[in-house]
CSV table of C-alpha atoms and ligand atoms in Angstrom, one decimal:
chain,number,residue,atom,x,y,z
A,96,MET,CA,-74.9,-35.7,-18.2
A,97,LYS,CA,-76.7,-38.9,-17.1
A,98,ILE,CA,-80.3,-39.0,-15.8
A,99,ILE,CA,-81.9,-42.0,-14.2
A,100,LEU,CA,-85.5,-42.1,-15.3
A,101,GLY,CA,-87.6,-44.1,-12.8
A,102,VAL,CA,-91.0,-45.3,-14.1
A,103,THR,CA,-93.6,-46.7,-11.8
A,104,GLY,CA,-96.9,-48.4,-12.4
A,105,CYS,CA,-99.7,-46.2,-13.5
A,106,ILE,CA,-101.4,-45.3,-16.8
A,107,GLY,CA,-99.2,-42.2,-17.3
A,108,ALA,CA,-96.2,-44.5,-17.7
A,109,TYR,CA,-96.6,-44.3,-21.5
A,110,LYS,CA,-95.6,-40.6,-21.2
A,111,SER,CA,-92.2,-41.7,-19.9
A,112,ALA,CA,-91.2,-42.7,-23.5
A,113,VAL,CA,-91.9,-39.1,-24.7
A,114,LEU,CA,-90.1,-37.6,-21.7
A,115,LEU,CA,-87.1,-39.9,-22.4
A,116,ARG,CA,-87.0,-38.6,-26.0
A,117,LEU,CA,-87.2,-34.9,-24.8
A,118,LEU,CA,-84.4,-35.5,-22.4
A,119,GLN,CA,-82.2,-37.0,-25.1
A,120,ARG,CA,-83.0,-34.1,-27.4
A,121,GLU,CA,-81.4,-31.9,-24.7
A,122,GLY,CA,-78.3,-34.0,-24.8
A,123,PHE,CA,-78.9,-36.1,-21.7
A,124,GLU,CA,-78.1,-39.8,-21.5
A,125,VAL,CA,-81.1,-41.5,-20.0
A,126,LEU,CA,-80.8,-44.7,-17.9
A,127,PRO,CA,-84.3,-46.2,-17.4
A,128,VAL,CA,-85.4,-48.0,-14.3
A,129,MET,CA,-88.8,-49.6,-14.1
A,130,THR,CA,-90.8,-51.1,-11.3
A,131,ARG,CA,-92.6,-54.4,-11.9
A,132,ALA,CA,-95.9,-52.6,-12.0
A,133,ALA,CA,-94.7,-50.1,-14.6
A,134,GLN,CA,-94.0,-53.1,-16.9
A,135,GLN,CA,-97.8,-53.8,-17.0
A,136,PHE,CA,-98.3,-50.4,-18.7
A,137,ILE,CA,-95.3,-50.1,-20.9
A,138,THR,CA,-92.7,-52.7,-22.0
A,139,PRO,CA,-89.1,-52.5,-20.9
A,140,LEU,CA,-88.2,-53.1,-24.5
A,141,THR,CA,-89.7,-49.7,-25.5
A,142,LEU,CA,-87.5,-47.8,-23.0
A,143,GLU,CA,-84.5,-50.1,-23.8
A,144,LYS,CA,-84.7,-49.4,-27.5
A,145,LEU,CA,-85.2,-45.7,-27.1
A,146,SER,CA,-82.5,-45.2,-24.5
A,147,GLY,CA,-80.0,-47.8,-25.8
A,148,HIS,CA,-79.6,-49.0,-22.2
A,149,LYS,CA,-80.7,-52.2,-20.4
A,150,VAL,CA,-83.8,-51.5,-18.2
A,151,VAL,CA,-83.1,-52.4,-14.6
A,152,SER,CA,-86.0,-53.3,-12.5
A,153,ASP,CA,-85.2,-56.3,-10.3
A,154,LEU,CA,-82.8,-56.3,-7.3
A,155,PHE,CA,-82.0,-59.9,-7.7
A,156,SER,CA,-82.2,-60.7,-11.4
A,157,ASP,CA,-78.6,-61.9,-11.4
A,158,HIS,CA,-76.0,-62.3,-8.8
A,159,THR,CA,-74.0,-59.1,-9.8
A,160,VAL,CA,-77.1,-56.9,-9.6
A,161,GLN,CA,-77.1,-56.6,-5.8
A,162,ILE,CA,-74.8,-53.7,-5.8
A,163,GLU,CA,-76.0,-52.3,-9.2
A,164,HIS,CA,-78.2,-49.7,-7.6
A,165,ILE,CA,-75.2,-48.2,-6.0
A,166,ALA,CA,-73.1,-48.3,-9.2
A,167,LEU,CA,-76.0,-46.7,-11.1
A,168,ALA,CA,-76.6,-44.0,-8.4
A,169,ARG,CA,-72.9,-43.1,-8.5
A,170,GLN,CA,-72.9,-42.7,-12.3
A,171,SER,CA,-75.8,-40.3,-12.6
A,172,ASP,CA,-76.4,-36.6,-12.2
A,173,LEU,CA,-80.1,-36.6,-11.5
A,174,LEU,CA,-82.9,-39.0,-10.6
A,175,VAL,CA,-86.3,-38.3,-12.2
A,176,VAL,CA,-89.3,-40.4,-11.3
A,177,ALA,CA,-92.2,-39.9,-13.7
A,178,PRO,CA,-94.8,-41.1,-13.2
A,179,ALA,CA,-94.5,-41.6,-9.4
A,180,THR,CA,-97.3,-43.5,-7.8
A,181,ALA,CA,-98.6,-43.0,-4.2
A,182,ASN,CA,-96.7,-46.2,-3.3
A,183,ILE,CA,-93.3,-45.0,-4.4
A,184,LEU,CA,-93.8,-41.6,-2.8
A,185,ALA,CA,-94.5,-43.5,0.5
A,186,LYS,CA,-91.5,-45.7,0.1
A,187,PHE,CA,-89.2,-42.7,-0.7
A,188,ALA,CA,-90.6,-40.6,2.2
A,189,GLN,CA,-90.2,-43.5,4.7
A,190,GLY,CA,-87.0,-44.9,3.4
A,191,ILE,CA,-88.4,-48.3,2.5
A,192,ALA,CA,-86.1,-50.1,0.1
A,193,ASP,CA,-87.8,-53.2,-1.2
A,194,ASP,CA,-87.2,-53.0,-4.9
A,195,PHE,CA,-84.6,-51.7,-7.3
A,196,LEU,CA,-86.0,-48.1,-7.6
A,197,SER,CA,-86.6,-47.5,-3.9
A,198,THR,CA,-83.2,-49.0,-3.1
A,199,LEU,CA,-81.6,-46.8,-5.7
A,200,TYR,CA,-83.3,-43.7,-4.2
A,201,LEU,CA,-81.7,-44.4,-0.9
A,202,SER,CA,-78.2,-44.7,-2.5
A,203,THR,CA,-78.5,-41.6,-4.6
A,204,THR,CA,-76.9,-38.3,-3.6
A,205,THR,CA,-78.0,-36.3,-6.7
A,206,PRO,CA,-81.0,-34.0,-6.9
A,207,VAL,CA,-84.3,-35.8,-7.2
A,208,ILE,CA,-87.3,-34.7,-9.3
A,209,ILE,CA,-90.7,-36.5,-8.8
A,210,ALA,CA,-93.8,-36.2,-11.0
A,211,PRO,CA,-96.7,-37.8,-9.1
A,212,ALA,CA,-99.7,-39.3,-10.9
A,213,MET,CA,-102.6,-41.0,-9.2
A,214,ASN,CA,-106.3,-40.8,-8.5
A,215,VAL,CA,-107.5,-37.4,-7.0
A,216,GLU,CA,-108.6,-38.9,-3.7
A,217,MET,CA,-105.3,-40.8,-3.3
A,218,LEU,CA,-103.4,-37.5,-4.0
A,219,HIS,CA,-105.4,-35.6,-1.4
A,220,HIS,CA,-105.2,-38.3,1.2
A,221,PRO,CA,-103.4,-37.0,4.3
A,222,ALA,CA,-100.9,-39.9,4.0
A,223,THR,CA,-99.9,-38.9,0.5
A,224,GLN,CA,-99.8,-35.2,1.3
A,225,GLU,CA,-97.6,-35.9,4.4
A,226,ASN,CA,-95.2,-37.9,2.2
A,227,LEU,CA,-95.1,-35.1,-0.4
A,228,LYS,CA,-94.4,-32.7,2.4
A,229,THR,CA,-91.5,-34.8,3.7
A,230,LEU,CA,-90.0,-35.1,0.3
A,231,LYS,CA,-90.2,-31.4,-0.4
A,232,GLN,CA,-88.6,-30.6,2.9
A,233,ARG,CA,-85.8,-32.9,1.8
A,234,GLY,CA,-85.2,-30.7,-1.2
A,235,THR,CA,-87.0,-33.0,-3.7
A,236,VAL,CA,-88.5,-31.1,-6.6
A,237,ILE,CA,-92.1,-32.0,-7.1
A,238,VAL,CA,-93.6,-31.4,-10.5
A,239,GLU,CA,-97.2,-30.9,-9.5
A,240,PRO,CA,-99.8,-33.1,-11.3
A,241,GLY,CA,-102.3,-31.4,-13.5
A,242,SER,CA,-106.1,-31.5,-13.5
A,243,GLY,CA,-108.4,-33.2,-16.0
A,244,TYR,CA,-109.8,-36.6,-16.9
A,245,LEU,CA,-108.2,-39.4,-14.9
A,246,ALA,CA,-107.9,-43.1,-16.0
A,247,CYS,CA,-110.2,-44.1,-13.1
A,248,GLY,CA,-113.0,-42.2,-14.9
A,249,GLU,CA,-113.0,-39.3,-12.4
A,250,GLU,CA,-112.2,-35.7,-13.1
A,251,GLY,CA,-109.7,-33.8,-10.9
A,252,GLU,CA,-106.1,-33.4,-9.9
A,253,GLY,CA,-103.7,-36.3,-10.3
A,254,ARG,CA,-102.8,-36.4,-14.0
A,255,LEU,CA,-99.1,-36.8,-14.7
A,256,ALA,CA,-97.7,-33.4,-15.6
A,257,GLU,CA,-97.0,-33.0,-19.3
A,258,PRO,CA,-93.5,-34.2,-20.3
A,259,GLU,CA,-92.6,-30.7,-21.4
A,260,ARG,CA,-93.2,-29.4,-17.8
A,261,ILE,CA,-91.1,-32.2,-16.4
A,262,LEU,CA,-88.3,-31.4,-18.8
A,263,GLU,CA,-88.5,-27.8,-17.7
A,264,ALA,CA,-88.0,-28.9,-14.1
A,265,VAL,CA,-84.9,-30.9,-15.2
A,266,LEU,CA,-83.4,-28.0,-17.1
A,267,ASN,CA,-84.1,-25.7,-14.1
A,268,THR,CA,-82.4,-28.0,-11.7
A,269,PHE,CA,-79.2,-27.9,-13.8
A,270,THR,CA,-79.3,-24.2,-14.6
A,271,ARG,CA,-80.3,-23.0,-11.2
A,272,LYS,CA,-77.6,-24.9,-9.5
A,273,LYS,CA,-76.1,-22.3,-7.2
A,274,SER,CA,-77.3,-19.4,-9.4
A,275,LEU,CA,-78.0,-17.4,-6.2
A,276,LEU,CA,-74.7,-18.5,-4.5
A,277,ASN,CA,-73.5,-15.7,-2.1
A,278,LYS,CA,-76.7,-13.8,-2.5
A,279,ARG,CA,-78.4,-12.7,0.7
A,280,VAL,CA,-82.1,-13.0,0.3
A,281,LEU,CA,-84.8,-11.6,2.7
A,282,ILE,CA,-88.3,-12.9,2.2
A,283,THR,CA,-91.5,-12.1,4.2
A,284,ALA,CA,-94.5,-14.4,4.2
A,285,GLY,CA,-97.9,-15.0,5.8
A,286,PRO,CA,-100.3,-12.7,7.5
A,287,THR,CA,-99.7,-10.4,10.5
A,288,ILE,CA,-101.9,-10.5,13.6
A,289,GLU,CA,-102.9,-7.3,15.2
A,290,ALA,CA,-104.0,-7.9,18.8
A,291,LEU,CA,-107.0,-6.1,20.3
A,292,ASP,CA,-107.0,-8.0,23.6
A,293,PRO,CA,-105.4,-11.2,24.8
A,294,VAL,CA,-107.8,-13.3,22.7
A,295,ARG,CA,-109.0,-11.2,19.8
A,296,PHE,CA,-107.1,-9.9,16.8
A,297,ILE,CA,-107.4,-8.5,13.3
A,298,SER,CA,-105.7,-10.6,10.6
A,299,ASN,CA,-106.2,-11.8,7.0
A,300,ARG,CA,-106.4,-15.1,5.1
A,301,SER,CA,-102.8,-15.3,3.8
A,302,SER,CA,-101.5,-18.8,4.1
A,303,GLY,CA,-97.8,-18.0,3.6
A,304,LYS,CA,-97.5,-20.5,0.8
A,305,MET,CA,-96.0,-18.1,-1.8
A,306,GLY,CA,-93.4,-16.7,0.5
A,307,TYR,CA,-92.4,-20.2,1.7
A,308,ALA,CA,-92.1,-21.5,-1.9
A,309,LEU,CA,-89.9,-18.5,-2.7
A,310,ALA,CA,-87.7,-19.1,0.3
A,311,HIS,CA,-87.4,-22.8,-0.6
A,312,GLU,CA,-86.5,-22.1,-4.2
A,313,ALA,CA,-83.9,-19.4,-3.2
A,314,HIS,CA,-82.3,-21.9,-0.8
A,315,LEU,CA,-82.1,-24.5,-3.6
A,316,ARG,CA,-80.3,-22.0,-5.8
A,317,GLY,CA,-77.7,-21.5,-3.1
A,318,ALA,CA,-78.8,-18.2,-1.5
A,319,GLN,CA,-78.5,-17.4,2.2
A,320,VAL,CA,-82.2,-17.0,3.1
A,321,VAL,CA,-83.9,-15.2,6.0
A,322,LEU,CA,-87.6,-15.8,6.1
A,323,ILE,CA,-89.6,-13.4,8.3
A,324,SER,CA,-93.0,-15.0,8.7
A,325,GLY,CA,-96.2,-14.2,10.4
A,326,PRO,CA,-98.1,-17.1,12.0
A,327,THR,CA,-98.8,-19.9,9.4
A,328,HIS,CA,-99.4,-23.7,9.5
A,329,LEU,CA,-96.5,-24.4,7.2
A,330,GLU,CA,-93.3,-26.3,7.9
A,331,PRO,CA,-90.3,-24.0,7.5
A,332,PRO,CA,-88.2,-24.9,4.4
A,333,GLU,CA,-85.0,-26.7,5.0
A,334,GLY,CA,-81.8,-24.6,5.2
A,335,VAL,CA,-83.6,-21.3,5.7
A,336,LYS,CA,-83.3,-19.0,8.8
A,337,LEU,CA,-86.9,-18.5,10.0
A,338,VAL,CA,-87.7,-15.4,12.1
A,339,GLY,CA,-91.3,-15.7,13.5
A,340,VAL,CA,-93.2,-12.5,14.1
A,341,ARG,CA,-96.8,-11.7,14.9
A,342,SER,CA,-97.7,-8.1,14.3
A,343,ALA,CA,-96.9,-5.6,11.5
A,344,SER,CA,-94.7,-3.6,13.9
A,345,GLU,CA,-92.8,-6.8,14.8
A,346,MET,CA,-92.4,-7.6,11.1
A,347,ALA,CA,-91.2,-4.1,10.4
A,348,LYS,CA,-88.6,-4.3,13.2
A,349,ALA,CA,-87.3,-7.7,11.9
A,350,VAL,CA,-87.2,-6.5,8.3
A,351,PHE,CA,-85.4,-3.2,9.0
A,352,HIS,CA,-82.9,-5.2,11.1
A,353,HIS,CA,-82.0,-7.6,8.3
A,354,PHE,CA,-82.3,-5.1,5.4
A,355,PRO,CA,-78.7,-3.7,5.5
A,356,ASP,CA,-77.4,-7.3,5.1
A,357,SER,CA,-79.6,-8.2,2.2
A,358,ASP,CA,-79.2,-8.2,-1.6
A,359,VAL,CA,-82.7,-9.1,-2.6
A,360,VAL,CA,-85.9,-8.4,-0.6
A,361,VAL,CA,-89.2,-10.0,-1.5
A,362,MET,CA,-92.2,-8.8,0.5
A,363,ALA,CA,-94.7,-11.6,0.0
A,364,ALA,CA,-96.3,-11.1,3.4
A,365,ALA,CA,-99.8,-9.7,3.6
A,366,VAL,CA,-99.0,-7.0,6.2
A,367,SER,CA,-102.0,-5.5,8.0
A,368,ASP,CA,-102.5,-1.9,7.0
A,369,PHE,CA,-104.2,-1.1,10.3
A,370,THR,CA,-103.8,-2.0,13.9
A,371,PRO,CA,-106.0,-1.3,16.9
A,372,ALA,CA,-105.1,2.0,18.5
A,373,SER,CA,-105.1,0.5,21.9
A,374,VAL,CA,-104.4,-3.1,23.0
A,375,PHE,CA,-106.3,-4.2,26.1
A,376,SER,CA,-104.4,-6.3,28.6
A,377,GLU,CA,-107.5,-8.0,29.7
A,378,LYS,CA,-110.3,-9.6,27.7
A,379,LEU,CA,-112.8,-6.9,26.7
A,380,LYS,CA,-116.2,-7.2,28.3
A,381,LYS,CA,-119.2,-6.3,26.2
A,382,GLU,CA,-120.7,-4.1,28.9
A,383,ASP,CA,-117.4,-2.1,29.2
A,384,VAL,CA,-116.9,-0.9,25.7
A,385,GLU,CA,-118.7,0.6,22.7
A,386,PRO,CA,-118.8,-1.7,19.7
A,387,VAL,CA,-116.3,0.4,17.8
A,388,ILE,CA,-112.6,-0.4,17.2
A,389,GLN,CA,-110.3,2.6,16.8
A,390,LEU,CA,-107.6,1.8,14.3
A,391,GLU,CA,-104.4,3.4,13.3
A,392,LYS,CA,-102.2,2.9,10.3
A,393,THR,CA,-99.2,0.5,10.4
A,394,VAL,CA,-95.8,1.4,8.9
A,395,ASP,CA,-95.7,0.7,5.2
A,396,ILE,CA,-92.6,-1.5,5.4
A,397,LEU,CA,-92.0,-1.8,1.7
A,398,LYS,CA,-92.4,1.9,1.0
A,399,GLU,CA,-89.9,2.6,3.8
A,400,LEU,CA,-87.4,0.1,2.2
A,401,GLY,CA,-87.9,1.9,-1.2
A,402,GLN,CA,-86.6,5.1,0.5
A,403,ARG,CA,-83.8,3.4,2.3
A,404,LYS,CA,-82.6,1.2,-0.6
A,405,GLU,CA,-79.0,1.4,-1.9
A,406,TRP,CA,-77.9,-1.7,-3.8
A,407,GLN,CA,-80.9,-3.9,-2.7
A,408,PHE,CA,-83.3,-5.3,-5.3
A,409,LEU,CA,-86.9,-4.8,-4.1
A,410,VAL,CA,-89.8,-7.1,-5.0
A,411,GLY,CA,-93.4,-6.4,-3.8
A,412,PHE,CA,-96.7,-8.1,-4.2
A,413,ALA,CA,-100.0,-6.3,-5.1
A,414,ALA,CA,-103.1,-8.2,-3.9
A,415,GLU,CA,-105.9,-6.5,-5.7
A,416,SER,CA,-109.6,-7.1,-6.1
A,417,GLY,CA,-110.0,-4.6,-8.9
A,418,PRO,CA,-108.0,-3.9,-12.1
A,419,VAL,CA,-104.7,-5.6,-11.1
A,420,ARG,CA,-102.4,-4.1,-13.8
A,421,GLU,CA,-103.0,-0.4,-13.1
A,422,LYS,CA,-103.0,-0.8,-9.3
A,423,ALA,CA,-99.8,-2.9,-9.4
A,424,ARG,CA,-98.1,-0.3,-11.7
A,425,LYS,CA,-99.0,2.4,-9.2
A,426,LYS,CA,-97.6,0.5,-6.3
A,427,LEU,CA,-94.4,-0.3,-8.2
A,428,LYS,CA,-93.7,3.4,-8.7
A,429,GLU,CA,-94.9,4.6,-5.3
A,430,LYS,CA,-92.9,2.1,-3.3
A,431,GLY,CA,-89.7,2.4,-5.4
A,432,LEU,CA,-89.7,-1.3,-6.4
A,433,ASP,CA,-87.7,-3.1,-9.1
A,434,LEU,CA,-90.4,-5.7,-9.7
A,435,ILE,CA,-94.0,-6.2,-8.6
A,436,VAL,CA,-96.2,-9.3,-8.7
A,437,GLY,CA,-99.9,-8.5,-9.1
A,438,ASN,CA,-102.7,-10.9,-8.5
A,439,ASP,CA,-106.5,-10.8,-8.3
A,440,ILE,CA,-107.6,-11.9,-4.9
A,441,SER,CA,-111.3,-11.7,-5.7
A,442,ARG,CA,-111.2,-15.1,-7.4
A,443,ASP,CA,-111.8,-18.1,-5.0
A,444,ASP,CA,-109.8,-20.5,-7.0
A,445,GLN,CA,-106.5,-18.7,-6.7
A,446,GLY,CA,-104.4,-16.5,-4.5
A,447,PHE,CA,-104.9,-16.5,-0.7
A,448,GLN,CA,-104.9,-20.1,0.8
A,449,SER,CA,-104.7,-21.7,-2.7
A,450,ASP,CA,-101.8,-23.8,-3.9
A,451,SER,CA,-101.9,-22.0,-7.3
A,452,ASN,CA,-102.2,-18.5,-8.5
A,453,GLN,CA,-102.3,-16.4,-11.6
A,454,VAL,CA,-100.0,-13.4,-11.5
A,455,ILE,CA,-98.8,-10.6,-13.7
A,456,LEU,CA,-95.1,-9.5,-13.3
A,457,ILE,CA,-94.3,-5.8,-13.9
A,458,ASP,CA,-90.8,-4.5,-13.7
A,459,CYS,CA,-89.2,-1.1,-13.3
A,460,GLU,CA,-88.2,-1.1,-17.0
A,461,GLY,CA,-91.9,-1.2,-17.9
A,462,LYS,CA,-92.0,-4.8,-19.0
A,463,GLU,CA,-95.1,-6.9,-18.3
A,464,GLU,CA,-95.5,-10.6,-18.2
A,465,GLU,CA,-98.8,-12.3,-17.6
A,466,LEU,CA,-98.3,-15.9,-16.4
A,467,PRO,CA,-100.9,-18.6,-16.7
A,468,ARG,CA,-102.5,-20.1,-13.6
A,469,LEU,CA,-99.6,-22.2,-12.1
A,470,PRO,CA,-98.7,-23.9,-8.8
A,471,LYS,CA,-97.1,-21.4,-6.4
A,472,THR,CA,-93.9,-23.6,-6.5
A,473,ASP,CA,-93.7,-23.1,-10.2
A,474,ILE,CA,-94.3,-19.3,-9.8
A,475,ALA,CA,-91.4,-19.2,-7.3
A,476,GLY,CA,-89.0,-20.7,-9.9
A,477,ILE,CA,-90.1,-18.3,-12.6
A,478,LEU,CA,-90.0,-15.3,-10.3
A,479,TRP,CA,-86.4,-16.1,-9.3
A,480,ASP,CA,-85.4,-16.5,-12.9
A,481,ARG,CA,-86.8,-13.0,-13.7
A,482,ILE,CA,-85.3,-11.4,-10.5
A,483,GLN,CA,-81.9,-12.8,-11.4
A,484,ASN,CA,-82.1,-11.6,-15.1
A,485,LEU,CA,-83.4,-8.1,-14.2
A,486,GLU,CA,-80.9,-7.7,-11.3
A,487,SER,CA,-77.9,-8.5,-13.5
A,488,ARG,CA,-79.2,-6.2,-16.2
A,489,ILE,CA,-79.6,-3.3,-13.8
A,490,GLN,CA,-76.1,-4.0,-12.4
A,491,LYS,CA,-74.6,-4.0,-15.9
A,492,ASN,CA,-76.3,-0.8,-16.8
A,493,ALA,CA,-75.1,0.9,-13.5
A,494,LEU,CA,-71.5,-0.2,-14.3
A,495,ARG,CA,-71.8,1.3,-17.9
A,496,SER,CA,-73.1,4.6,-16.7
B,756,CTP,N1,-96.7,-3.9,2.5
B,756,CTP,C1,-95.8,-3.5,3.5
B,756,CTP,N2,-96.3,-2.9,4.6
B,756,CTP,C2,-97.6,-2.6,4.8
B,756,CTP,C3,-98.5,-3.0,3.8
B,756,CTP,C4,-98.1,-3.7,2.7
B,756,CTP,O1,-94.6,-3.7,3.3
B,756,CTP,N3,-98.0,-2.1,5.9
B,756,CTP,C5,-96.2,-4.6,1.3
B,756,CTP,C6,-96.8,-5.9,1.0
B,756,CTP,O2,-96.0,-7.0,1.6
B,756,CTP,C7,-96.8,-6.0,-0.5
B,756,CTP,C8,-97.0,-4.6,-0.9
B,756,CTP,O3,-96.6,-3.8,0.2
B,756,CTP,O4,-95.6,-6.5,-1.0
B,756,CTP,C9,-98.4,-4.3,-1.3
B,756,CTP,O5,-99.3,-4.6,-0.4
B,756,CTP,P1,-100.9,-4.5,-0.6
B,756,CTP,O6,-101.6,-5.0,0.7
B,756,CTP,O7,-101.2,-5.1,-1.9
B,756,CTP,O8,-101.0,-2.9,-0.7
B,756,CTP,P2,-101.0,-1.7,0.3
B,756,CTP,O9,-99.6,-1.1,0.2
B,756,CTP,O10,-101.4,-2.2,1.6
B,756,CTP,O11,-102.0,-0.7,-0.4
B,756,CTP,P3,-103.6,-0.7,-0.6
B,756,CTP,O12,-104.1,-0.8,0.8
B,756,CTP,O13,-103.9,0.6,-1.2
B,756,CTP,O14,-103.9,-1.9,-1.4
């Protein structure tokens, strides 16, 4: 297997030598490509000697090179860019081809993994965020940068992910290839909105990020994905059938409709437990009503699925503000689930709205796994790995008995 390793100009470029070695240790042949700026941070000779291949960086270094980017793109199985500066992200997102690496990107048809590294403000700038969003929608795997001391002297997000994490993304890309092929996956995401009158409603702070990340990952693994989502500000992932709903009862109707045609169901939505007993068709006037809202319970969708389930593999979430482990275990049992993902929502730095979370996985065989705080996109990958393992184990056991 051949991997093109693109290196762009930032201080993290030195880590590309370590990544190159890690990739070789896994048996990959690495073809290095450097931008001119990258060569200010690490010499081409280093990557040339380590890889045993000439480093390409210039489109016009000799007359044969003009089509070399196409030849190189055809030869390889994966393009990894680490570190990727804000500049190269912008070029990739917009399709600007003005140097060897950006031209190569346009000619490649392989999966692409990008590990951004830059100053925290540059990372959070709407332009960079838009570019990252565009690339993600195109199916590019982004290895999120870590936090810590940055070369500019500031503290924050923007450090190139450790080479081990980038290697993991590379290995995942190869192993997950079509690992969910022919699986029909149903995922719910986001909040529900329970109307009180035409302008007022009860809802919650769920952003939908976890469910959307799960849907994106399942699609990359080859699954047919139906994503039933409450209102969010997120772009629907590429290749996924999106069913938009508002209330808990609309979500229940859509889930029950798709359930018989599903193999795996992941209820990541924060479904409202209560809804106003009456919905007023006109905006309520303060003179006309008592300041009391009468609520009634919504249907517990997941519990209902637990009772209806035949072959389906059921995954639930437990958003808790107390002892997560015990409460999640209880929900796993009560709702008839195969796997539950528990998280503590009382912490401001994780869970609802945040891009990262710290979760505990508890399965129906009693196994527990506490994950460190990770980007939700990484949690999605780990969760699908665990779902696939557990599902095939359950199926094997069922065949044996
Ligand atoms: N859920 C559901 N239907 C509901 C409420 C929740 O399907 N009406 C699902 C959620 O999508 C989640 C799981 O059940 O996967 C647990 O949701 P959570 O809000 O943590 O718990 P509840 O079941 O609402 O229980 P409690 O109010 O006791 O926390």
